[in-house]
Short mmCIF file of C-alpha atoms and ligand atoms in Angstrom, two decimals:
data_model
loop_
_atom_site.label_atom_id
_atom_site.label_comp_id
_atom_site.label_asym_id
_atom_site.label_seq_id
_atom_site.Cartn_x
_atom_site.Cartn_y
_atom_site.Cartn_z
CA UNK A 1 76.03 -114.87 -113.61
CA UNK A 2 72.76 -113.27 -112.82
CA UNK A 3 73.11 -109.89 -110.49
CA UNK A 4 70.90 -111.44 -107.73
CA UNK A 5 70.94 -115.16 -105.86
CA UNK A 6 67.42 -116.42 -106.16
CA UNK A 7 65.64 -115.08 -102.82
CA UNK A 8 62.26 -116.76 -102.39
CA UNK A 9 60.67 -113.87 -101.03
CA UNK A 10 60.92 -110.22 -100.58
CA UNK A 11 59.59 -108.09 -98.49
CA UNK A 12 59.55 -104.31 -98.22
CA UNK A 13 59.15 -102.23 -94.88
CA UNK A 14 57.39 -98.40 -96.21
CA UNK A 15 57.55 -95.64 -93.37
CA UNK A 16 59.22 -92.54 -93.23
CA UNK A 17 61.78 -91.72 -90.59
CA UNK A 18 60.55 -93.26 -87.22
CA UNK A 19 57.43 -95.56 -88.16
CA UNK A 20 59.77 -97.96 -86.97
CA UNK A 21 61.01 -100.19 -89.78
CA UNK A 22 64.37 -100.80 -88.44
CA UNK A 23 62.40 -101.83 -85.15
CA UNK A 24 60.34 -104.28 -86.39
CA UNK A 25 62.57 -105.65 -89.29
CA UNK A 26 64.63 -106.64 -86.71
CA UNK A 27 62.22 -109.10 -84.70
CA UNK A 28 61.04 -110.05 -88.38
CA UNK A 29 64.25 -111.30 -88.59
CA UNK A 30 64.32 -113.17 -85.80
CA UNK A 31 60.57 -114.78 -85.72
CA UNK A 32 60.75 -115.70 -89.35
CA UNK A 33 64.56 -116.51 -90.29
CA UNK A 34 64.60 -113.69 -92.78
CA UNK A 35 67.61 -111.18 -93.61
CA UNK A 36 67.39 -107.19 -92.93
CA UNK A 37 68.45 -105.49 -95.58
CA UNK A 38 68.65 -101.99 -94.34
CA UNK A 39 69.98 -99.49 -97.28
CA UNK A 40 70.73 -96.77 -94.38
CA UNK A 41 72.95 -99.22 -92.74
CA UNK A 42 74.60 -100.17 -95.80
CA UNK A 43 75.88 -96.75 -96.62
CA UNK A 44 76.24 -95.97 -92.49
CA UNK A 45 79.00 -98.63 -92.93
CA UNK A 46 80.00 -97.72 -96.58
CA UNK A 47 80.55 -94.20 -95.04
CA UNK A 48 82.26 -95.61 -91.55
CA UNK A 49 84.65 -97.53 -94.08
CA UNK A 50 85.23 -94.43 -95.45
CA UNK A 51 84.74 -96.26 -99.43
CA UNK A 52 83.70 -94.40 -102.65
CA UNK A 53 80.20 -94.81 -102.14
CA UNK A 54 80.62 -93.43 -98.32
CA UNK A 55 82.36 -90.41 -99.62
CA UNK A 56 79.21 -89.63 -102.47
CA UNK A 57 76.53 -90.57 -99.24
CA UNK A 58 78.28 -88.80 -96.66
CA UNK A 59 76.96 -84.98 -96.80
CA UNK A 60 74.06 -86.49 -98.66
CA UNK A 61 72.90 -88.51 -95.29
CA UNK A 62 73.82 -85.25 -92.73
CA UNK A 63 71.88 -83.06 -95.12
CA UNK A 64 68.64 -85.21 -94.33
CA UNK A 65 68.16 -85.80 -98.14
CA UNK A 66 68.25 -89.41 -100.63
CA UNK A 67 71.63 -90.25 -101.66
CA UNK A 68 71.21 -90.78 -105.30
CA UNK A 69 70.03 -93.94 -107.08
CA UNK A 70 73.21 -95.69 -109.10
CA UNK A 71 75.08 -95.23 -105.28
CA UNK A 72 72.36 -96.98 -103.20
CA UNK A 73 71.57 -99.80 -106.13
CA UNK A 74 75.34 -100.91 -106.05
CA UNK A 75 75.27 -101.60 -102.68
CA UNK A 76 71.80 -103.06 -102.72
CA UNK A 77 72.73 -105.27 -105.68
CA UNK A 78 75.92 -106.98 -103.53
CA UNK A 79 74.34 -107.57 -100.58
CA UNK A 80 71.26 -109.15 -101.68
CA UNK A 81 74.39 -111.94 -103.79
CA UNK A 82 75.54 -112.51 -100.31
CA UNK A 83 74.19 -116.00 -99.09
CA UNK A 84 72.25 -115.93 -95.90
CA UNK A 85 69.64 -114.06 -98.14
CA UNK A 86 68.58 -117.61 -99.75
CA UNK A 87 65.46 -117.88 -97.27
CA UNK A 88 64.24 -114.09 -97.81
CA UNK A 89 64.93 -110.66 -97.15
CA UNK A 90 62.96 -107.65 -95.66
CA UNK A 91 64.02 -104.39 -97.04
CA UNK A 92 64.01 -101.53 -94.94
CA UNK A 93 64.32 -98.22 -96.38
CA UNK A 94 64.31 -99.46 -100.25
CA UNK A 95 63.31 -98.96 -102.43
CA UNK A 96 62.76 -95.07 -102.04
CA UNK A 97 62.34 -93.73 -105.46
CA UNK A 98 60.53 -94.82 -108.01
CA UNK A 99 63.76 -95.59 -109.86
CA UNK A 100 64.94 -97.36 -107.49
CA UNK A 101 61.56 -99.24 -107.18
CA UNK A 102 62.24 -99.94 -110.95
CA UNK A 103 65.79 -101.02 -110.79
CA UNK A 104 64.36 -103.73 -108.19
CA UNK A 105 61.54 -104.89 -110.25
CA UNK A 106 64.42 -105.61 -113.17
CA UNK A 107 66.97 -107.40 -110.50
CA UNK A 108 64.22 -109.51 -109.57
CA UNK A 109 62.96 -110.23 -113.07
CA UNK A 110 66.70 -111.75 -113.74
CA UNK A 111 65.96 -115.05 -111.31
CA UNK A 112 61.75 -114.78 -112.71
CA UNK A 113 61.04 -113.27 -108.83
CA UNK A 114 58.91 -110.40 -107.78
CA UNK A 115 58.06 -108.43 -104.82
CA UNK A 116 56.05 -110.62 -102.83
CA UNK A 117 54.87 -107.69 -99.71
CA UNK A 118 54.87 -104.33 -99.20
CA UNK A 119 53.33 -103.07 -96.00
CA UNK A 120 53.01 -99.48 -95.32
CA UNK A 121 53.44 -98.54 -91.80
CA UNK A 122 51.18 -95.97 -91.58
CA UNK A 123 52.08 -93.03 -89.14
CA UNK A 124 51.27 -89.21 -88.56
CA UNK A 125 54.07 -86.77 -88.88
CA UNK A 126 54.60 -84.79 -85.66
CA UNK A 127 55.23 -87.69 -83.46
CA UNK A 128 57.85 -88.92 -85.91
CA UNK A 129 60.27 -86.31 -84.49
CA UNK A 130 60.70 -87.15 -81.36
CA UNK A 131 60.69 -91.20 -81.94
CA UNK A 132 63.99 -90.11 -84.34
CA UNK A 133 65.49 -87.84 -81.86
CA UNK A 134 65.27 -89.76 -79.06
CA UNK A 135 66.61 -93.01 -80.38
CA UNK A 136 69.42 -94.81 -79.72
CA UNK A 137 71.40 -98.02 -79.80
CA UNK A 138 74.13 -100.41 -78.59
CA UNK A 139 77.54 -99.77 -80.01
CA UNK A 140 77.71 -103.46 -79.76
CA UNK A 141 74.95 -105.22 -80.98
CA UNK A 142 72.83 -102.41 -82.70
CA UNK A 143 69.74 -103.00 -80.53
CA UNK A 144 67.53 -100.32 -80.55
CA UNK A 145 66.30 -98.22 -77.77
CA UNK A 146 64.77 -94.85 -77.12
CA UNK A 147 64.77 -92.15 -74.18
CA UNK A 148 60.78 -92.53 -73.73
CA UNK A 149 59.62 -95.38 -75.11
CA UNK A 150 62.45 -98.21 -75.40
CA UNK A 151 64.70 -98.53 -72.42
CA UNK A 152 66.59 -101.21 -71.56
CA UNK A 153 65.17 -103.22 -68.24
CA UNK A 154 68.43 -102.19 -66.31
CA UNK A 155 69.57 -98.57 -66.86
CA UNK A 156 73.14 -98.41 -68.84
CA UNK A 157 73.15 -102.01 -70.19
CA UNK A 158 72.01 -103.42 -73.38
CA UNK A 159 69.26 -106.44 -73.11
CA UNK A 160 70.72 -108.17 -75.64
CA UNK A 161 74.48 -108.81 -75.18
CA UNK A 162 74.64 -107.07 -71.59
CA UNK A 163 77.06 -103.96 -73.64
CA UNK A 164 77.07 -100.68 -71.48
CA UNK A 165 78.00 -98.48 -74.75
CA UNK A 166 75.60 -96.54 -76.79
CA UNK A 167 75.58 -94.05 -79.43
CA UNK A 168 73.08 -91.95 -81.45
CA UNK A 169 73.05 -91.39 -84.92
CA UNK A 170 74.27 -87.81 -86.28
CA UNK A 171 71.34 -87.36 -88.47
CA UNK A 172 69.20 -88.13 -85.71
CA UNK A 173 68.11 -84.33 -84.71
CA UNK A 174 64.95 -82.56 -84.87
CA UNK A 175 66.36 -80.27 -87.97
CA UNK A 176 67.91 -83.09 -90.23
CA UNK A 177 65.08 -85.32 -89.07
CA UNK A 178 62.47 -82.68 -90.68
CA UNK A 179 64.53 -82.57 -94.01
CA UNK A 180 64.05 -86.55 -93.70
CA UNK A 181 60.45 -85.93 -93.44
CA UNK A 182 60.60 -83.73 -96.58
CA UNK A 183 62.43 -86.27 -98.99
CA UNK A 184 60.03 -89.10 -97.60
CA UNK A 185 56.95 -87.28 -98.90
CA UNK A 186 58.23 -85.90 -101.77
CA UNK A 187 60.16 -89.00 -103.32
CA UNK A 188 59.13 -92.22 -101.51
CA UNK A 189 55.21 -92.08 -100.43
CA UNK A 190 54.66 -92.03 -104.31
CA UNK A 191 55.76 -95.66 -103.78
CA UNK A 192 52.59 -96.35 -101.94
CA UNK A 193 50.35 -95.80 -104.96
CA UNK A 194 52.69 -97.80 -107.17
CA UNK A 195 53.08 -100.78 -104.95
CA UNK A 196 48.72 -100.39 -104.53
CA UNK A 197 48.45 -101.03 -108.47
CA UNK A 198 50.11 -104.26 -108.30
CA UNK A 199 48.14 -105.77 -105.71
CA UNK A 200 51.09 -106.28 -102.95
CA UNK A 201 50.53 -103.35 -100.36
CA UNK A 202 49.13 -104.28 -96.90
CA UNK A 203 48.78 -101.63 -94.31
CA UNK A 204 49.99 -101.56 -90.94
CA UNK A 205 48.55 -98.62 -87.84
CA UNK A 206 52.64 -97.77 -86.81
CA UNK A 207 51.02 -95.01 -84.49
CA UNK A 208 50.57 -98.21 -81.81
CA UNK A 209 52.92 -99.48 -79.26
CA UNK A 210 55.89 -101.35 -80.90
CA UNK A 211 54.49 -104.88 -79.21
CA UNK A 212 50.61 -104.29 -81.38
CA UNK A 213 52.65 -102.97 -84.17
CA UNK A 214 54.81 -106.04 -83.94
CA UNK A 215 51.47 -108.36 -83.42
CA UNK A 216 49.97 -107.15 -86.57
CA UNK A 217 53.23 -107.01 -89.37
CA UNK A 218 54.25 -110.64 -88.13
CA UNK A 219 50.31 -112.01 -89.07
CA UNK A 220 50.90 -110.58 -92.54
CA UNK A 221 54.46 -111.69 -92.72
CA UNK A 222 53.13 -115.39 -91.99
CA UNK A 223 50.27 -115.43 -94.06
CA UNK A 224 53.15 -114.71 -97.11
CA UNK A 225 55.37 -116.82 -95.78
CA UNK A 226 53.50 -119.43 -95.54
CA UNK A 227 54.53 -120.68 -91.98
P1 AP5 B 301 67.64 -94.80 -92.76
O1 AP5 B 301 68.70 -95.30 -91.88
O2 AP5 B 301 66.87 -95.75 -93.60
O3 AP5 B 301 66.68 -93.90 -91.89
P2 AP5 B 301 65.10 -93.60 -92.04
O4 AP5 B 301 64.32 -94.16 -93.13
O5 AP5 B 301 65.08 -92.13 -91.93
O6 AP5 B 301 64.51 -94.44 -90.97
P3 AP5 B 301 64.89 -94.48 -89.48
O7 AP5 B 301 66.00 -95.42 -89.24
O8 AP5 B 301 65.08 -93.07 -88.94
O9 AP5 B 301 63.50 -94.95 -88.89
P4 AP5 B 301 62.87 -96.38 -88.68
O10 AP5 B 301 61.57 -96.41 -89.40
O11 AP5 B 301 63.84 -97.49 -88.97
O12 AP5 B 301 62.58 -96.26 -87.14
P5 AP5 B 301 63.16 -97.09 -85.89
O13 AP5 B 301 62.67 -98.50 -85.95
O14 AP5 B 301 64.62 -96.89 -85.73
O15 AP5 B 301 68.24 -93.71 -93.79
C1 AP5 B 301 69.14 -92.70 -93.33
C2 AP5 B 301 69.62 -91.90 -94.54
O16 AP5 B 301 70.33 -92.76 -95.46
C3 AP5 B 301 68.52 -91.24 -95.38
O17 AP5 B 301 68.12 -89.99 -94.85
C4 AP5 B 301 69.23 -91.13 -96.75
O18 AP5 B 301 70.12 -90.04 -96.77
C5 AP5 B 301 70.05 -92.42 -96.82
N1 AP5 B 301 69.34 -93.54 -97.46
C6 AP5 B 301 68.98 -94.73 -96.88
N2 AP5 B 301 68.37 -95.52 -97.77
C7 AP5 B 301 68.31 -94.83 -98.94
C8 AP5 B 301 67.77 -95.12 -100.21
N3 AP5 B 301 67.14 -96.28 -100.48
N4 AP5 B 301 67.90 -94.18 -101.18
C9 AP5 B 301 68.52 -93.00 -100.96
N5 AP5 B 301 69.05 -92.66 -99.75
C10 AP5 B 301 68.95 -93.57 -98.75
O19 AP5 B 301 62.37 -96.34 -84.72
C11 AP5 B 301 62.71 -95.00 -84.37
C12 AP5 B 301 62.66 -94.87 -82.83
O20 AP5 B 301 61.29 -94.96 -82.41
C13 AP5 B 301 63.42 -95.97 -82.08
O21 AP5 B 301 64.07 -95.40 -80.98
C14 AP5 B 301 62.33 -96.95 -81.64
O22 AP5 B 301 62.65 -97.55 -80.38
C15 AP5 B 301 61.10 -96.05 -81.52
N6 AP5 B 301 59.89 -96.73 -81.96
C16 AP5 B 301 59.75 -97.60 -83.00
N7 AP5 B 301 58.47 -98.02 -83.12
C17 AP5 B 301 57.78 -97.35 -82.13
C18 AP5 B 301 56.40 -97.35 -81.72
N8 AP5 B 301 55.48 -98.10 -82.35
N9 AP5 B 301 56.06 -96.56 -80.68
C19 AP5 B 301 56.99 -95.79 -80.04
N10 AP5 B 301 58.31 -95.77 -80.36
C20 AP5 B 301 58.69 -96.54 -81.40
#
């Protein structure tokens, strides 16, 4: 059996902490019937679940740094089998290394596929801070939201399934979120370059308001798919 199902295309979210990948992925999801594979909720769960690959991420994650390769690929590798990936998947926060990037290029080789996108979302640092610590979301449905510049219409209660329960991620403070920072341009912005040579990277101002951000990744996203 081949390690991937054959996923007709792929496309990767680039940002460091904040541009808002999660964000848009999300309503990607929606407007396109895609699947968001997000490797930072993968290992949030692996870690809730308290499995082997929790236990290696855990101090990893609250230390603001990458958890290493082998860990996040396993994960990866079994969620992208799983079948509501068969019309495409957007991967947010993956690769990150550029053995990671590798590893993907060889899964995908298996079923003759390649990266179809890449789009950069294309931020400065500073304000990257305080999008991260002031974020967010329903304990419920995972929506999104932030103290400034997200908030659902009526105070307390989620837009999306009406849930009045919220949490915020522990990593989600200005000191981890630096660290975060760090690791993004020391081991993933490389990526950007790599992703440039083969032809796929599109870039996308994230400094906007999420609705113009939103505007401008879904016109790419439908010129690849297609629709
Ligand atoms: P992960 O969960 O992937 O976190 P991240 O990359 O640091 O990204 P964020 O979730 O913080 O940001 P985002 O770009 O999704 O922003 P969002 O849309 O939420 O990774 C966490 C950790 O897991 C890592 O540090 C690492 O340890 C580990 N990890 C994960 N993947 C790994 C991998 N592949 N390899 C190794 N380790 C890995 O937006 C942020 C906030 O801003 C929200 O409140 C939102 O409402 C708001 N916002 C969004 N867009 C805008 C806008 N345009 N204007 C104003 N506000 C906005």
């Amino acid at each position: 059996m081949s390690d991937v199902t054959t996923i007709p295309a792929v496309l990767i979210l680039l940002g460091p902490p904040g541009a808002g990948k999660g964000t848009q992925a999300r309503m990607l999801e929606e407007a396109f019937g895609l699947v968001q594979l997000s490797t930072g909720d993968l290992l949030r769960a692996a870690v809730a679940a308290g499995t082997d690959a929790g236990m290696a991420a855990k101090a990893v994650m609250a230390a603001g740094a990458l958890v290493p390769d082998d860990v996040v690929l396993a994960i990866l590798k079994d969620r992208m089998r799983d079948a509501d990936t068969k019309r495409g998947v957007i991967l947010d926060g993956f690769p990150r290394t550029a053995g990671q990037a590798e590893a993907l290029d060889g899964l995908l080789a298996c079923t003759d596929q390649q990266v179809n996108s890449v789009i950069s979302m294309d931020v400065e640092d500073g304000p990257m801070i305080a999008r991260v610590a002031g974020r967010y979301t329903c304990a419920g449905c995972g929506e999104g939201y932030h103290d400034m510049f997200k908030q659902p219409a009526k105070a307390g209660v989620c837009d999306k399934c009406g849930g009045a329960d919220f949490k915020r991620r522990p990593d989600d403070n200005a000191e981890t979120a630096g660290a975060r920072l760090t690791a993004y341009h020391a081991q993933t912005a490389p990526l950007i370059a790599y992703y440039e040579g083969r032809g796929v990277l599109e870039r996308v101002d994230a400094m906007a308001d999420i609705a113009a951000v939103r505007d401008a990744l879904q016109a790419r996203v439908k010129r690849v798919m297609g629709d």
